[in-house]
Amino acid sequence: MNDLRFDHRTVLVTGGAGGFGSQTCRTFGERGANVVVADLNLEKAAEVAAELPSAVAIQMDVTDPESIEAGIQAAVEAFGSLDVLVNNAGAPNRGGPIEDTSVKDMDWLFQINYRSSVLATQAALPHLRASEIGSIINVASISAKRPRPGHAVYCSLKAGVEGLTRALAVELAPEVRVNSVSPVIAETGFVKNATGQEKLTDEARASMVAGIPMGRPAQTQDVANAILYLASDLASFQTGVCLDVDGGRSIS
Ligand SMILES: NC(=O)c1ccc[n+]([C@@H]2O[C@H](COP(=O)([O-])OP(=O)(O)OC[C@H]3O[C@@H](n4cnc5c(N)ncnc54)[C@H](O)[C@@H]3O)[C@@H](O)[C@H]2O)c1
């Protein structure tokens, strides 16, 4: 047995066309998985799927319950099973004081960052229970523990994702393991959404990195590796783990 192989296993990654999502798709694809690249942006999802030996792209809007349900069904129709669900899609608000956060923004942040993981879990559960290795990995954020000003709703929803991970781990054991990863800042499309800038300024990057003992932001591969590990046989006794992928930010 090769503990890090996923031959004949199907892995669905929401937000699979983005920074962490696409690298996670590649990382599972390189290890033999059938990969379902699920994203709102079908064109980019198709580009990621085209790179992989066995993959399909599907359009999924994780803020829409019907779209989630349809996407999970499409994945099972494509490959006959679903073994690993990676609830990765999520987004920040543009940042700003709490008194300027509108009800509309709050509702959207809730839908995309938290409710999406609950709904995808519900839709995927019968298939994950039928798998020998059924597993869910949620993508939270180190901002759950180490929030930055201006993102109170986002940070607290990611704390909710960690809570959800632990609660579902006890509810779904022993059939389905549930774990999460909490990345520190990485320069993906997320940064553009959070700051409105294409790239971090040198000043902003230096200030972020100053709080990270390992002296750099996260790379997408750091996060993909942690997700791969948690889904693998090497982690077969681990459930309810919220794994920081943060270069030490949480302890600095
Ligand atoms: N990049 C960071 O600094 C960072 C740090 C901690 C946590 N995270 C979390 O990591 C996850 C992935 O973020 P990323 O950095 O790869 O961002 P990203 O912007 O590169 O990717 C996000 C992907 O989600 C897709 N998407 C947007 N809305 C969607 C919807 N409604 N339904 C389905 N897909 C949708 C986008 O098209 C994009 O492909 C998110 O949950 C984010 O909160 C990011």
Short mmCIF file of C-alpha atoms and ligand atoms in Angstrom, two decimals:
data_model
loop_
_atom_site.label_atom_id
_atom_site.label_comp_id
_atom_site.label_asym_id
_atom_site.label_seq_id
_atom_site.Cartn_x
_atom_site.Cartn_y
_atom_site.Cartn_z
CA MET A 1 0.00 0.00 0.00
CA ASN A 2 1.21 3.46 -0.83
CA ASP A 3 -0.26 5.69 1.85
CA LEU A 4 -0.30 8.78 -0.31
CA ARG A 5 -1.87 7.26 -3.45
CA PHE A 6 -5.51 7.91 -4.36
CA ASP A 7 -5.94 5.53 -7.31
CA HIS A 8 -9.62 4.79 -8.04
CA ARG A 9 -10.63 7.42 -5.48
CA THR A 10 -12.67 10.49 -6.31
CA VAL A 11 -11.87 13.85 -4.77
CA LEU A 12 -14.09 16.92 -5.18
CA VAL A 13 -12.56 20.33 -4.51
CA THR A 14 -14.85 23.39 -4.29
CA GLY A 15 -13.22 26.60 -5.45
CA GLY A 16 -11.03 24.17 -7.40
CA ALA A 17 -9.97 26.76 -9.98
CA GLY A 18 -8.46 29.17 -7.42
CA GLY A 19 -5.09 29.37 -5.71
CA PHE A 20 -5.34 26.70 -3.01
CA GLY A 21 -8.03 24.77 -4.88
CA SER A 22 -6.15 24.30 -8.16
CA GLN A 23 -2.95 23.24 -6.39
CA THR A 24 -4.97 20.77 -4.31
CA CYS A 25 -6.51 19.36 -7.50
CA ARG A 26 -3.03 18.95 -9.06
CA THR A 27 -1.65 17.35 -5.92
CA PHE A 28 -4.40 14.71 -5.77
CA GLY A 29 -4.27 14.27 -9.56
CA GLU A 30 -0.54 13.50 -9.42
CA ARG A 31 -1.32 10.72 -6.94
CA GLY A 32 -3.85 8.92 -9.09
CA ALA A 33 -7.15 10.48 -7.97
CA ASN A 34 -10.14 11.18 -10.15
CA VAL A 35 -10.54 14.91 -9.51
CA VAL A 36 -13.71 16.97 -9.70
CA VAL A 37 -12.79 20.63 -10.11
CA ALA A 38 -15.88 22.45 -8.85
CA ASP A 39 -15.94 26.22 -9.21
CA LEU A 40 -18.19 29.14 -10.04
CA ASN A 41 -15.75 29.91 -12.85
CA LEU A 42 -16.27 27.00 -15.24
CA GLU A 43 -13.70 28.22 -17.78
CA LYS A 44 -10.88 28.26 -15.22
CA ALA A 45 -12.06 24.97 -13.71
CA ALA A 46 -11.86 23.40 -17.18
CA GLU A 47 -8.29 24.68 -17.58
CA VAL A 48 -7.28 22.99 -14.31
CA ALA A 49 -9.08 19.75 -15.22
CA ALA A 50 -7.35 19.68 -18.62
CA GLU A 51 -3.94 19.53 -16.87
CA LEU A 52 -4.84 16.35 -14.98
CA PRO A 53 -4.89 12.71 -16.08
CA SER A 54 -8.43 12.02 -14.82
CA ALA A 55 -10.58 15.03 -14.02
CA VAL A 56 -13.82 16.81 -14.82
CA ALA A 57 -14.76 20.43 -14.35
CA ILE A 58 -18.17 21.34 -13.05
CA GLN A 59 -19.78 24.68 -12.42
CA MET A 60 -20.84 24.97 -8.80
CA ASP A 61 -22.00 28.02 -6.88
CA VAL A 62 -21.48 27.18 -3.22
CA THR A 63 -23.87 29.94 -2.15
CA ASP A 64 -26.69 28.08 -3.95
CA PRO A 65 -28.00 24.88 -2.28
CA GLU A 66 -29.36 23.46 -5.56
CA SER A 67 -26.08 24.04 -7.35
CA ILE A 68 -24.18 22.20 -4.60
CA GLU A 69 -26.56 19.24 -4.74
CA ALA A 70 -26.36 19.09 -8.55
CA GLY A 71 -22.55 19.33 -8.47
CA ILE A 72 -22.17 16.44 -6.04
CA GLN A 73 -24.51 14.32 -8.18
CA ALA A 74 -22.55 15.21 -11.32
CA ALA A 75 -19.32 14.14 -9.61
CA VAL A 76 -20.76 10.76 -8.67
CA GLU A 77 -22.17 10.30 -12.17
CA ALA A 78 -18.75 11.09 -13.66
CA PHE A 79 -16.69 8.67 -11.55
CA GLY A 80 -19.17 6.37 -9.74
CA SER A 81 -18.20 7.38 -6.21
CA LEU A 82 -17.11 10.25 -4.00
CA ASP A 83 -14.39 9.56 -1.40
CA VAL A 84 -12.99 12.94 -0.37
CA LEU A 85 -14.76 16.31 -0.16
CA VAL A 86 -12.58 19.41 0.12
CA ASN A 87 -14.70 22.39 1.17
CA ASN A 88 -12.28 25.04 -0.03
CA ALA A 89 -14.39 27.75 -1.72
CA GLY A 90 -14.52 30.90 0.37
CA ALA A 91 -13.93 34.62 0.13
CA PRO A 92 -13.07 37.64 2.28
CA ASN A 93 -14.87 40.94 2.43
CA ARG A 94 -13.01 44.01 1.19
CA GLY A 95 -12.21 44.95 4.79
CA GLY A 96 -13.38 47.88 6.85
CA PRO A 97 -14.86 48.74 10.21
CA ILE A 98 -17.61 46.50 11.58
CA GLU A 99 -20.12 49.35 11.53
CA ASP A 100 -19.75 49.54 7.74
CA THR A 101 -20.46 45.83 7.17
CA SER A 102 -23.89 45.59 5.58
CA VAL A 103 -26.47 42.87 6.26
CA LYS A 104 -26.16 41.88 2.59
CA ASP A 105 -22.38 41.41 2.93
CA MET A 106 -22.78 39.48 6.18
CA ASP A 107 -25.32 37.11 4.64
CA TRP A 108 -23.08 36.50 1.62
CA LEU A 109 -19.99 35.92 3.79
CA PHE A 110 -21.99 33.41 5.84
CA GLN A 111 -23.20 31.60 2.74
CA ILE A 112 -19.84 31.33 1.02
CA ASN A 113 -17.58 30.72 4.04
CA TYR A 114 -19.70 28.59 6.36
CA ARG A 115 -23.09 27.44 5.05
CA SER A 116 -21.40 26.07 1.91
CA SER A 117 -19.50 23.48 3.99
CA VAL A 118 -22.65 22.35 5.79
CA LEU A 119 -24.64 21.99 2.56
CA ALA A 120 -21.86 20.20 0.66
CA THR A 121 -21.44 17.82 3.61
CA GLN A 122 -25.16 17.04 3.59
CA ALA A 123 -25.16 16.37 -0.15
CA ALA A 124 -21.97 14.30 -0.12
CA LEU A 125 -22.60 12.29 3.02
CA PRO A 126 -24.32 9.20 1.57
CA HIS A 127 -21.43 8.80 -0.87
CA LEU A 128 -18.72 9.45 1.74
CA ARG A 129 -20.32 6.91 4.07
CA ALA A 130 -20.25 4.35 1.26
CA SER A 131 -16.50 4.88 0.80
CA GLU A 132 -13.83 2.98 2.74
CA ILE A 133 -11.90 6.23 3.17
CA GLY A 134 -14.71 8.81 3.38
CA SER A 135 -13.23 12.09 4.52
CA ILE A 136 -13.99 15.82 4.57
CA ILE A 137 -11.39 18.57 4.73
CA ASN A 138 -12.64 22.10 5.37
CA VAL A 139 -10.50 25.12 4.58
CA ALA A 140 -10.68 27.54 7.52
CA SER A 141 -8.07 30.25 8.19
CA ILE A 142 -5.49 31.17 10.80
CA SER A 143 -7.51 34.37 11.12
CA ALA A 144 -9.94 32.28 13.18
CA LYS A 145 -7.32 32.42 15.96
CA ARG A 146 -5.30 35.48 14.93
CA PRO A 147 -7.81 37.91 13.42
CA ARG A 148 -6.77 41.12 11.70
CA PRO A 149 -8.86 44.29 12.06
CA GLY A 150 -11.44 44.96 9.37
CA HIS A 151 -12.45 41.35 8.79
CA ALA A 152 -14.47 40.51 11.91
CA VAL A 153 -17.28 38.65 10.17
CA TYR A 154 -14.95 36.62 7.92
CA CYS A 155 -12.60 35.72 10.80
CA SER A 156 -15.42 34.62 13.10
CA LEU A 157 -17.04 32.55 10.34
CA LYS A 158 -13.72 30.75 9.84
CA ALA A 159 -13.69 30.09 13.61
CA GLY A 160 -17.13 28.62 12.97
CA VAL A 161 -15.66 26.35 10.30
CA GLU A 162 -13.16 25.01 12.87
CA GLY A 163 -16.04 24.44 15.30
CA LEU A 164 -18.06 22.74 12.60
CA THR A 165 -15.08 20.49 11.85
CA ARG A 166 -14.87 19.27 15.44
CA ALA A 167 -18.66 18.90 15.81
CA LEU A 168 -19.00 16.90 12.60
CA ALA A 169 -15.97 14.79 13.49
CA VAL A 170 -17.75 13.42 16.56
CA GLU A 171 -21.08 13.12 14.75
CA LEU A 172 -19.77 11.28 11.69
CA ALA A 173 -17.14 9.00 13.26
CA PRO A 174 -16.16 6.33 12.64
CA GLU A 175 -17.44 6.22 9.03
CA VAL A 176 -16.30 9.66 7.89
CA ARG A 177 -13.31 11.64 9.16
CA VAL A 178 -13.61 15.42 9.28
CA ASN A 179 -10.57 17.70 9.54
CA SER A 180 -9.65 21.22 8.53
CA VAL A 181 -6.65 23.33 7.57
CA SER A 182 -6.05 26.91 8.68
CA PRO A 183 -3.70 28.69 6.28
CA VAL A 184 -1.91 31.95 6.87
CA ILE A 185 -1.90 34.60 4.10
CA ALA A 186 -1.01 33.39 0.61
CA GLU A 187 -0.89 35.57 -2.48
CA THR A 188 -3.80 34.04 -4.37
CA GLY A 189 -6.89 35.70 -5.83
CA PHE A 190 -7.98 35.99 -2.21
CA VAL A 191 -5.57 38.90 -1.66
CA LYS A 192 -7.08 40.78 -4.60
CA ASN A 193 -10.56 40.27 -3.16
CA ALA A 194 -9.47 41.34 0.34
CA THR A 195 -7.44 44.41 -0.65
CA GLY A 196 -8.71 45.42 -4.07
CA GLN A 197 -5.09 45.26 -5.31
CA GLU A 198 -3.67 42.79 -7.80
CA LYS A 199 -0.63 42.13 -5.54
CA LEU A 200 0.30 43.03 -1.99
CA THR A 201 2.49 46.12 -1.80
CA ASP A 202 6.03 45.44 -0.52
CA GLU A 203 5.09 47.31 2.65
CA ALA A 204 1.92 45.26 3.24
CA ARG A 205 3.77 41.99 2.52
CA ALA A 206 6.59 42.92 4.94
CA SER A 207 4.07 43.73 7.66
CA MET A 208 2.25 40.39 7.17
CA VAL A 209 5.47 38.39 7.06
CA ALA A 210 6.73 40.11 10.22
CA GLY A 211 4.10 38.14 12.14
CA ILE A 212 5.11 34.79 10.61
CA PRO A 213 8.12 33.14 12.35
CA MET A 214 9.01 31.15 9.22
CA GLY A 215 9.50 34.47 7.43
CA ARG A 216 7.30 34.03 4.37
CA PRO A 217 3.64 33.80 3.33
CA ALA A 218 2.09 30.37 2.67
CA GLN A 219 2.57 28.80 -0.75
CA THR A 220 -0.40 27.03 -2.31
CA GLN A 221 1.60 23.77 -2.16
CA ASP A 222 1.93 24.07 1.64
CA VAL A 223 -1.85 24.01 1.92
CA ALA A 224 -2.35 21.28 -0.72
CA ASN A 225 0.19 19.07 1.11
CA ALA A 226 -1.68 19.44 4.41
CA ILE A 227 -5.00 18.60 2.73
CA LEU A 228 -3.46 15.57 1.00
CA TYR A 229 -2.04 14.32 4.29
CA LEU A 230 -5.34 14.69 6.16
CA ALA A 231 -7.18 12.78 3.41
CA SER A 232 -4.56 10.03 3.27
CA ASP A 233 -4.18 6.70 5.06
CA LEU A 234 -1.34 8.27 7.05
CA ALA A 235 -4.01 10.28 8.90
CA SER A 236 -6.51 7.43 9.24
CA PHE A 237 -6.73 7.90 13.03
CA GLN A 238 -7.06 11.68 12.85
CA THR A 239 -10.43 13.35 12.99
CA GLY A 240 -11.52 16.73 14.36
CA VAL A 241 -8.01 18.08 13.74
CA CYS A 242 -7.74 21.76 12.78
CA LEU A 243 -4.26 21.86 11.29
CA ASP A 244 -2.55 25.26 11.16
CA VAL A 245 -0.58 25.84 7.96
CA ASP A 246 0.78 29.13 9.15
CA GLY A 247 4.58 29.16 9.48
CA GLY A 248 4.06 29.66 13.21
CA ARG A 249 1.80 32.72 12.99
CA SER A 250 -0.53 31.32 15.67
CA ILE A 251 2.26 31.15 18.26
CA SER A 252 4.06 34.40 17.48
N1 LIG B 1 -5.19 33.09 0.35
C1 LIG B 1 -5.20 33.32 1.65
O1 LIG B 1 -4.48 34.18 2.16
C2 LIG B 1 -6.09 32.51 2.55
C3 LIG B 1 -5.73 32.39 3.90
C4 LIG B 1 -6.53 31.62 4.74
C5 LIG B 1 -7.65 30.98 4.23
N2 LIG B 1 -7.97 31.10 2.92
C6 LIG B 1 -9.15 30.37 2.44
O2 LIG B 1 -8.72 29.50 1.42
C7 LIG B 1 -9.82 29.20 0.55
C8 LIG B 1 -9.39 29.32 -0.89
O3 LIG B 1 -8.95 30.64 -1.11
P1 LIG B 1 -7.84 31.02 -2.19
O4 LIG B 1 -6.78 31.74 -1.47
O5 LIG B 1 -7.49 29.85 -3.03
O6 LIG B 1 -8.66 32.10 -3.05
P2 LIG B 1 -8.86 32.27 -4.61
O7 LIG B 1 -9.60 33.56 -4.74
O8 LIG B 1 -7.57 32.08 -5.33
O9 LIG B 1 -9.82 31.06 -5.01
C9 LIG B 1 -11.17 31.02 -4.69
C10 LIG B 1 -11.91 30.23 -5.76
O10 LIG B 1 -13.28 30.13 -5.36
C11 LIG B 1 -14.09 30.37 -6.48
N3 LIG B 1 -15.39 30.86 -6.07
C12 LIG B 1 -15.74 32.14 -5.74
N4 LIG B 1 -17.03 32.18 -5.41
C13 LIG B 1 -17.52 30.93 -5.53
C14 LIG B 1 -18.79 30.35 -5.36
N5 LIG B 1 -19.84 31.09 -4.97
N6 LIG B 1 -18.94 29.02 -5.58
C15 LIG B 1 -17.87 28.27 -5.98
N7 LIG B 1 -16.64 28.75 -6.17
C16 LIG B 1 -16.48 30.08 -5.95
C17 LIG B 1 -13.32 31.38 -7.33
O11 LIG B 1 -13.76 31.36 -8.68
C18 LIG B 1 -11.90 30.92 -7.13
O12 LIG B 1 -11.53 29.98 -8.14
C19 LIG B 1 -10.94 30.13 0.98
O13 LIG B 1 -11.84 29.43 1.80
C20 LIG B 1 -10.22 31.20 1.79
O14 LIG B 1 -11.08 31.80 2.73
C21 LIG B 1 -7.21 31.86 2.07
#
